[in-house]
mmCIF file of C-alpha atoms and ligand atoms in Angstrom:
data_model
loop_
_atom_site.group_PDB
_atom_site.id
_atom_site.type_symbol
_atom_site.label_atom_id
_atom_site.label_comp_id
_atom_site.label_asym_id
_atom_site.label_seq_id
_atom_site.Cartn_x
_atom_site.Cartn_y
_atom_site.Cartn_z
ATOM 1 C CA MET A 54 -30.678 25.482 70.714
ATOM 2 C CA SER A 55 -31.110 27.619 67.593
ATOM 3 C CA LYS A 56 -29.982 26.273 64.235
ATOM 4 C CA SER A 57 -29.395 29.751 62.848
ATOM 5 C CA ARG A 58 -26.126 30.746 61.192
ATOM 6 C CA ILE A 59 -26.852 34.389 62.017
ATOM 7 C CA ILE A 60 -25.335 35.911 65.156
ATOM 8 C CA VAL A 61 -26.869 39.324 65.811
ATOM 9 C CA SER A 62 -24.312 41.683 67.315
ATOM 10 C CA LEU A 63 -25.959 43.496 70.209
ATOM 11 C CA ASP A 64 -23.722 46.595 70.202
ATOM 12 C CA TYR A 65 -25.384 48.796 72.827
ATOM 13 C CA SER A 66 -24.303 50.095 76.206
ATOM 14 C CA ASP A 67 -27.881 50.472 77.553
ATOM 15 C CA PRO A 68 -29.076 47.061 78.768
ATOM 16 C CA ASP A 69 -32.799 47.922 78.531
ATOM 17 C CA LEU A 70 -32.487 49.192 74.977
ATOM 18 C CA ALA A 71 -30.363 46.169 74.026
ATOM 19 C CA TYR A 72 -32.939 43.762 75.435
ATOM 20 C CA ARG A 73 -35.907 45.576 73.878
ATOM 21 C CA GLN A 74 -34.202 45.527 70.454
ATOM 22 C CA LEU A 75 -33.308 41.853 70.817
ATOM 23 C CA ARG A 76 -36.833 40.803 71.693
ATOM 24 C CA ARG A 77 -38.003 41.932 68.262
ATOM 25 C CA LEU A 78 -36.032 38.944 66.892
ATOM 26 C CA PRO A 79 -37.191 35.423 67.786
ATOM 27 C CA PRO A 80 -34.516 33.108 69.243
ATOM 28 C CA ASP A 81 -35.192 30.343 66.708
ATOM 29 C CA HIS A 82 -34.085 32.687 63.905
ATOM 30 C CA CYS A 83 -30.831 34.083 65.356
ATOM 31 C CA ARG A 84 -28.127 33.852 67.978
ATOM 32 C CA VAL A 85 -26.699 36.848 69.875
ATOM 33 C CA LYS A 86 -23.230 38.347 70.353
ATOM 34 C CA VAL A 87 -22.592 40.214 73.618
ATOM 35 C CA GLY A 88 -19.321 42.127 73.462
ATOM 36 C CA LYS A 89 -17.187 44.237 75.747
ATOM 37 C CA GLU A 90 -19.421 47.360 75.549
ATOM 38 C CA LEU A 91 -22.661 45.684 76.634
ATOM 39 C CA PHE A 92 -21.026 43.255 79.044
ATOM 40 C CA THR A 93 -19.084 46.040 80.792
ATOM 41 C CA SER A 94 -22.255 48.074 81.330
ATOM 42 C CA ALA A 95 -24.785 45.306 81.910
ATOM 43 C CA GLY A 96 -22.754 42.414 83.304
ATOM 44 C CA PRO A 97 -23.603 38.709 83.642
ATOM 45 C CA ALA A 98 -27.206 39.431 84.754
ATOM 46 C CA LEU A 99 -28.197 40.492 81.232
ATOM 47 C CA VAL A 100 -26.404 37.528 79.689
ATOM 48 C CA ARG A 101 -28.403 35.218 81.963
ATOM 49 C CA LYS A 102 -31.619 37.034 81.040
ATOM 50 C CA ILE A 103 -30.908 36.673 77.315
ATOM 51 C CA ILE A 104 -30.105 32.986 77.702
ATOM 52 C CA GLY A 105 -33.200 32.564 79.864
ATOM 53 C CA ALA A 106 -35.298 34.021 77.014
ATOM 54 C CA GLY A 107 -34.028 31.203 74.768
ATOM 55 C CA TYR A 108 -31.146 32.788 72.836
ATOM 56 C CA ASP A 109 -27.703 31.244 72.274
ATOM 57 C CA VAL A 110 -25.100 33.777 73.391
ATOM 58 C CA PHE A 111 -21.613 34.308 71.875
ATOM 59 C CA LEU A 112 -19.707 36.065 74.670
ATOM 60 C CA ASP A 113 -17.186 38.145 72.719
ATOM 61 C CA LEU A 114 -14.781 39.174 75.460
ATOM 62 C CA LYS A 115 -11.565 38.057 73.691
ATOM 63 C CA PHE A 116 -9.762 36.803 76.808
ATOM 64 C CA HIS A 117 -5.958 37.366 76.732
ATOM 65 C CA ASP A 118 -4.001 36.874 79.966
ATOM 66 C CA ILE A 119 -1.821 34.340 81.732
ATOM 67 C CA PRO A 120 -3.019 30.740 81.233
ATOM 68 C CA ASN A 121 -4.575 30.249 84.673
ATOM 69 C CA THR A 122 -6.504 33.544 84.544
ATOM 70 C CA VAL A 123 -7.896 32.786 81.090
ATOM 71 C CA ALA A 124 -8.842 29.260 82.174
ATOM 72 C CA ARG A 125 -10.802 30.638 85.157
ATOM 73 C CA ALA A 126 -12.483 33.268 82.945
ATOM 74 C CA CYS A 127 -13.520 30.534 80.479
ATOM 75 C CA GLU A 128 -14.854 28.483 83.362
ATOM 76 C CA ALA A 129 -16.924 31.460 84.579
ATOM 77 C CA ALA A 130 -18.253 32.074 81.059
ATOM 78 C CA ALA A 131 -19.163 28.413 80.650
ATOM 79 C CA ALA A 132 -20.977 28.511 84.004
ATOM 80 C CA LEU A 133 -23.061 31.434 82.695
ATOM 81 C CA GLY A 134 -24.357 29.037 80.033
ATOM 82 C CA VAL A 135 -23.033 30.834 76.937
ATOM 83 C CA TRP A 136 -22.988 28.970 73.607
ATOM 84 C CA MET A 137 -19.668 30.370 72.295
ATOM 85 C CA LEU A 138 -16.767 32.379 73.709
ATOM 86 C CA ASN A 139 -13.394 33.564 72.430
ATOM 87 C CA VAL A 140 -9.774 34.091 73.408
ATOM 88 C CA HIS A 141 -6.868 35.872 71.717
ATOM 89 C CA VAL A 142 -4.577 33.308 70.028
ATOM 90 C CA ALA A 143 -1.659 35.675 70.633
ATOM 91 C CA GLY A 144 -1.838 34.548 74.280
ATOM 92 C CA GLY A 145 0.118 31.465 73.142
ATOM 93 C CA ARG A 146 -0.169 27.663 73.056
ATOM 94 C CA GLU A 147 -0.130 27.173 76.822
ATOM 95 C CA MET A 148 -2.944 29.708 77.337
ATOM 96 C CA LEU A 149 -5.006 28.046 74.589
ATOM 97 C CA ARG A 150 -4.474 24.611 76.155
ATOM 98 C CA TYR A 151 -5.557 25.878 79.574
ATOM 99 C CA ALA A 152 -8.686 27.410 77.992
ATOM 100 C CA ARG A 153 -9.479 24.114 76.218
ATOM 101 C CA LYS A 154 -9.015 22.131 79.439
ATOM 102 C CA ALA A 155 -11.222 24.492 81.431
ATOM 103 C CA ILE A 156 -14.055 24.135 78.913
ATOM 104 C CA ASP A 157 -13.589 20.359 78.644
ATOM 105 C CA GLU A 158 -13.913 20.034 82.404
ATOM 106 C CA ALA A 159 -16.961 22.332 82.648
ATOM 107 C CA PRO A 160 -20.417 20.768 82.878
ATOM 108 C CA HIS A 161 -21.633 23.037 80.070
ATOM 109 C CA LYS A 162 -19.202 23.319 77.112
ATOM 110 C CA PRO A 163 -19.395 26.413 74.898
ATOM 111 C CA LEU A 164 -17.651 26.498 71.529
ATOM 112 C CA LEU A 165 -14.136 27.900 72.073
ATOM 113 C CA ILE A 166 -13.098 30.275 69.297
ATOM 114 C CA GLY A 167 -9.758 32.014 68.649
ATOM 115 C CA VAL A 168 -9.183 35.593 67.553
ATOM 116 C CA THR A 169 -6.146 35.655 65.262
ATOM 117 C CA VAL A 170 -5.158 39.116 63.955
ATOM 118 C CA LEU A 171 -7.762 41.860 64.468
ATOM 119 C CA THR A 172 -8.847 43.300 61.082
ATOM 120 C CA SER A 173 -7.916 46.753 62.378
ATOM 121 C CA ILE A 174 -4.232 45.647 62.549
ATOM 122 C CA THR A 175 -1.969 46.381 59.558
ATOM 123 C CA ALA A 176 1.345 44.757 58.530
ATOM 124 C CA GLU A 177 3.024 47.929 59.856
ATOM 125 C CA ASP A 178 1.370 47.480 63.275
ATOM 126 C CA LEU A 179 2.555 43.870 63.346
ATOM 127 C CA LYS A 180 6.100 44.948 62.497
ATOM 128 C CA GLU A 181 6.025 47.478 65.362
ATOM 129 C CA THR A 182 5.262 44.645 67.736
ATOM 130 C CA GLY A 183 8.093 42.515 66.394
ATOM 131 C CA VAL A 184 6.056 40.356 64.001
ATOM 132 C CA ARG A 185 7.732 40.410 60.575
ATOM 133 C CA ALA A 186 5.182 38.183 58.813
ATOM 134 C CA GLY A 187 2.421 39.808 56.754
ATOM 135 C CA THR A 188 -1.094 39.760 58.192
ATOM 136 C CA ASP A 189 -2.287 36.867 55.977
ATOM 137 C CA THR A 190 0.676 34.693 56.954
ATOM 138 C CA GLN A 191 0.155 35.538 60.618
ATOM 139 C CA VAL A 192 -3.567 34.807 60.464
ATOM 140 C CA LEU A 193 -2.865 31.345 58.987
ATOM 141 C CA ARG A 194 -0.103 30.646 61.500
ATOM 142 C CA LEU A 195 -2.363 31.540 64.444
ATOM 143 C CA THR A 196 -5.259 29.577 62.942
ATOM 144 C CA ARG A 197 -3.064 26.454 62.772
ATOM 145 C CA LEU A 198 -2.004 27.047 66.367
ATOM 146 C CA CYS A 199 -5.696 27.172 67.343
ATOM 147 C CA ARG A 200 -6.328 23.887 65.534
ATOM 148 C CA GLU A 201 -3.351 22.199 67.245
ATOM 149 C CA ALA A 202 -4.480 23.429 70.687
ATOM 150 C CA GLY A 203 -7.922 21.904 70.078
ATOM 151 C CA LEU A 204 -9.961 25.090 69.717
ATOM 152 C CA ASP A 205 -13.232 24.813 67.822
ATOM 153 C CA GLY A 206 -12.614 27.579 65.304
ATOM 154 C CA VAL A 207 -11.600 31.162 64.619
ATOM 155 C CA VAL A 208 -13.136 34.569 63.953
ATOM 156 C CA CYS A 209 -12.027 35.760 60.508
ATOM 157 C CA SER A 210 -12.889 38.094 57.678
ATOM 158 C CA ALA A 211 -15.205 36.618 55.061
ATOM 159 C CA HIS A 212 -12.441 37.363 52.538
ATOM 160 C CA GLU A 213 -10.104 34.976 54.380
ATOM 161 C CA VAL A 214 -12.616 32.154 54.703
ATOM 162 C CA SER A 215 -11.764 30.097 51.619
ATOM 163 C CA VAL A 216 -7.989 30.160 52.277
ATOM 164 C CA ILE A 217 -8.500 29.269 55.940
ATOM 165 C CA ARG A 218 -11.016 26.586 55.072
ATOM 166 C CA ARG A 219 -8.505 24.970 52.735
ATOM 167 C CA ALA A 220 -5.815 25.059 55.446
ATOM 168 C CA VAL A 221 -7.906 23.638 58.303
ATOM 169 C CA GLY A 222 -10.550 21.460 56.633
ATOM 170 C CA ALA A 223 -14.284 21.191 57.136
ATOM 171 C CA ASP A 224 -14.549 20.418 60.838
ATOM 172 C CA PHE A 225 -13.466 23.827 62.101
ATOM 173 C CA CYS A 226 -15.828 26.665 62.880
ATOM 174 C CA LEU A 227 -15.363 29.934 60.928
ATOM 175 C CA VAL A 228 -17.159 32.976 62.336
ATOM 176 C CA THR A 229 -17.229 36.047 60.126
ATOM 177 C CA PRO A 230 -18.190 39.676 60.796
ATOM 178 C CA GLY A 231 -18.147 42.443 58.139
ATOM 179 C CA ILE A 232 -21.303 41.074 56.439
ATOM 180 C CA ARG A 233 -23.542 43.392 54.415
ATOM 181 C CA PRO A 234 -26.626 42.345 52.440
ATOM 182 C CA ALA A 235 -26.626 43.789 48.921
ATOM 183 C CA GLY A 236 -27.769 47.395 48.889
ATOM 184 C CA THR A 237 -27.171 48.092 52.625
ATOM 185 C CA ALA A 238 -24.740 50.658 54.051
ATOM 186 C CA ALA A 239 -21.148 49.511 54.650
ATOM 187 C CA ASN A 240 -20.925 51.873 57.700
ATOM 188 C CA ASP A 241 -17.301 51.674 58.962
ATOM 189 C CA GLN A 242 -16.696 48.180 57.487
ATOM 190 C CA LYS A 243 -14.155 48.250 54.642
ATOM 191 C CA ARG A 244 -14.104 44.828 52.971
ATOM 192 C CA THR A 245 -17.609 43.521 53.258
ATOM 193 C CA MET A 246 -19.301 40.433 51.784
ATOM 194 C CA THR A 247 -22.943 39.487 51.356
ATOM 195 C CA PRO A 248 -24.421 36.787 53.594
ATOM 196 C CA GLY A 249 -24.877 34.400 50.668
ATOM 197 C CA ALA A 250 -21.303 34.866 49.374
ATOM 198 C CA ALA A 251 -19.818 34.375 52.883
ATOM 199 C CA ILE A 252 -21.753 31.100 53.378
ATOM 200 C CA ALA A 253 -20.824 29.949 49.866
ATOM 201 C CA ALA A 254 -17.132 30.679 50.642
ATOM 202 C CA GLY A 255 -17.318 28.361 53.679
ATOM 203 C CA SER A 256 -18.316 30.509 56.623
ATOM 204 C CA ASP A 257 -20.296 28.787 59.398
ATOM 205 C CA TYR A 258 -21.673 31.770 61.312
ATOM 206 C CA LEU A 259 -22.200 35.384 60.259
ATOM 207 C CA VAL A 260 -21.890 38.173 62.834
ATOM 208 C CA ILE A 261 -24.290 40.928 61.760
ATOM 209 C CA GLY A 262 -25.203 44.064 63.686
ATOM 210 C CA ARG A 263 -26.368 47.300 62.065
ATOM 211 C CA PRO A 264 -27.874 45.799 58.851
ATOM 212 C CA ILE A 265 -30.409 44.055 61.106
ATOM 213 C CA LEU A 266 -30.765 46.242 64.189
ATOM 214 C CA GLN A 267 -30.825 49.566 62.355
ATOM 215 C CA ALA A 268 -33.127 48.350 59.567
ATOM 216 C CA PRO A 269 -36.637 49.926 59.463
ATOM 217 C CA ASP A 270 -37.999 46.460 60.226
ATOM 218 C CA PRO A 271 -35.285 44.361 61.962
ATOM 219 C CA LEU A 272 -37.262 41.087 61.791
ATOM 220 C CA GLU A 273 -37.882 41.497 58.080
ATOM 221 C CA ALA A 274 -34.143 42.176 57.569
ATOM 222 C CA LEU A 275 -33.238 39.100 59.589
ATOM 223 C CA LEU A 276 -35.648 36.838 57.699
ATOM 224 C CA ALA A 277 -34.416 38.164 54.324
ATOM 225 C CA ILE A 278 -30.837 37.231 55.290
ATOM 226 C CA GLU A 279 -32.041 33.833 56.499
ATOM 227 C CA GLN A 280 -33.677 33.213 53.129
ATOM 228 C CA GLU A 281 -30.545 34.270 51.229
ATOM 229 C CA ILE A 282 -28.492 31.794 53.288
ATOM 230 C CA ALA A 283 -31.034 28.987 52.803
ATOM 231 C CA MET A 284 -30.949 29.510 49.041
ATOM 232 C CA VAL A 285 -27.133 29.265 48.895
ATOM 233 C CA ARG A 286 -27.139 26.160 51.076
ATOM 234 C CA ARG A 287 -29.805 24.462 48.943
ATOM 235 C CA ARG A 288 -27.622 25.087 45.857
ATOM 236 C CA ALA A 289 -24.515 23.661 47.561
ATOM 237 C CA ALA A 290 -25.091 19.941 47.736
ATOM 238 C CA PRO A 291 -24.358 17.957 49.819
ATOM 239 C CA SER A 292 -24.851 20.545 52.542
ATOM 240 C CA ARG A 293 -22.121 20.749 55.153
ATOM 241 C CA PRO A 294 -23.058 21.025 58.838
ATOM 242 C CA ALA A 295 -21.543 24.005 60.701
ATOM 243 C CA GLY A 296 -17.930 23.338 61.759
ATOM 244 C CA GLY A 297 -16.670 22.753 65.316
ATOM 245 C CA ARG A 298 -18.169 20.624 68.073
ATOM 246 C CA ARG A 299 -21.765 21.359 69.092
HETATM 247 O O1 C5P B 81 -22.794 46.411 62.711
HETATM 248 P P1 C5P B 81 -21.853 45.423 62.135
HETATM 249 O O2 C5P B 81 -22.505 44.320 61.314
HETATM 250 O O3 C5P B 81 -20.695 46.053 61.454
HETATM 251 O O4 C5P B 81 -21.278 44.686 63.455
HETATM 252 C C1 C5P B 81 -20.234 43.755 63.362
HETATM 253 C C2 C5P B 81 -19.791 43.305 64.722
HETATM 254 O O5 C5P B 81 -18.644 42.479 64.533
HETATM 255 C C3 C5P B 81 -19.346 44.433 65.665
HETATM 256 O O6 C5P B 81 -19.639 44.003 67.018
HETATM 257 C C4 C5P B 81 -17.865 44.491 65.457
HETATM 258 O O7 C5P B 81 -17.143 44.973 66.549
HETATM 259 C C5 C5P B 81 -17.548 42.993 65.209
HETATM 260 N N1 C5P B 81 -16.303 42.737 64.489
HETATM 261 C C6 C5P B 81 -16.058 43.290 63.221
HETATM 262 N N2 C5P B 81 -14.892 43.018 62.560
HETATM 263 C C7 C5P B 81 -14.015 42.228 63.125
HETATM 264 C C8 C5P B 81 -14.215 41.642 64.355
HETATM 265 C C9 C5P B 81 -15.422 41.935 65.033
HETATM 266 O O8 C5P B 81 -16.877 43.996 62.712
HETATM 267 N N3 C5P B 81 -12.908 41.933 62.457
#
């Protein structure tokens, strides 16, 4: 299993292109996120192939359904051999408990991560769905619910990491997208943070796509980010292991 804090987001619909791009990056220097786009076009076969090539896979399918259906989906994902998977916390306590139980009973146990409030959702959107709390309050409420239901962590913005870390403590895995090394394009990301700053704030894993995969030399970009993270971690003593169960 890789020790890398970097999860490369494989955002492609073409399985061959996705795999070719990934193979430029050695599995001991990164992990891989397979989301709805790639999974819908390429299916479990590609996930198996990626795992077979030695990569840890974060299956980002954000399950949200009735408890039994989510439990069976988690079981199927665990059987694929993925390293991490996620569910929408909005599915409720019972759904989260079923997901936890399904993973606990599986022979291979991926990290189980919750998605709180999508960063595309505004306070106005929440209000329209009957949620009167602001987004920050709602993120914290759903994070606590995750903790109580025994999930291993949450996906969150790097800007929320320090507040969430204070609320849930050290042994909880924080996974953050929206990461941009200094001097790289923000693309469509609005509130970005550098890899070093996100790790210093308390993030465990950084989800990074375009700054690596669209760089002139993806491996060089990956190794530069790895070095930036290592420098921050050397400065922060004593170093904290990544949160959540392994
Ligand atoms: O290319 P980039 O580094 O922006 O890719 C980030 C990845 O993280 C994409 O797959 C994107 O969908 C995902 N993501 C995000 N922001 C969130 C949740 C997920 O960028 N709040």
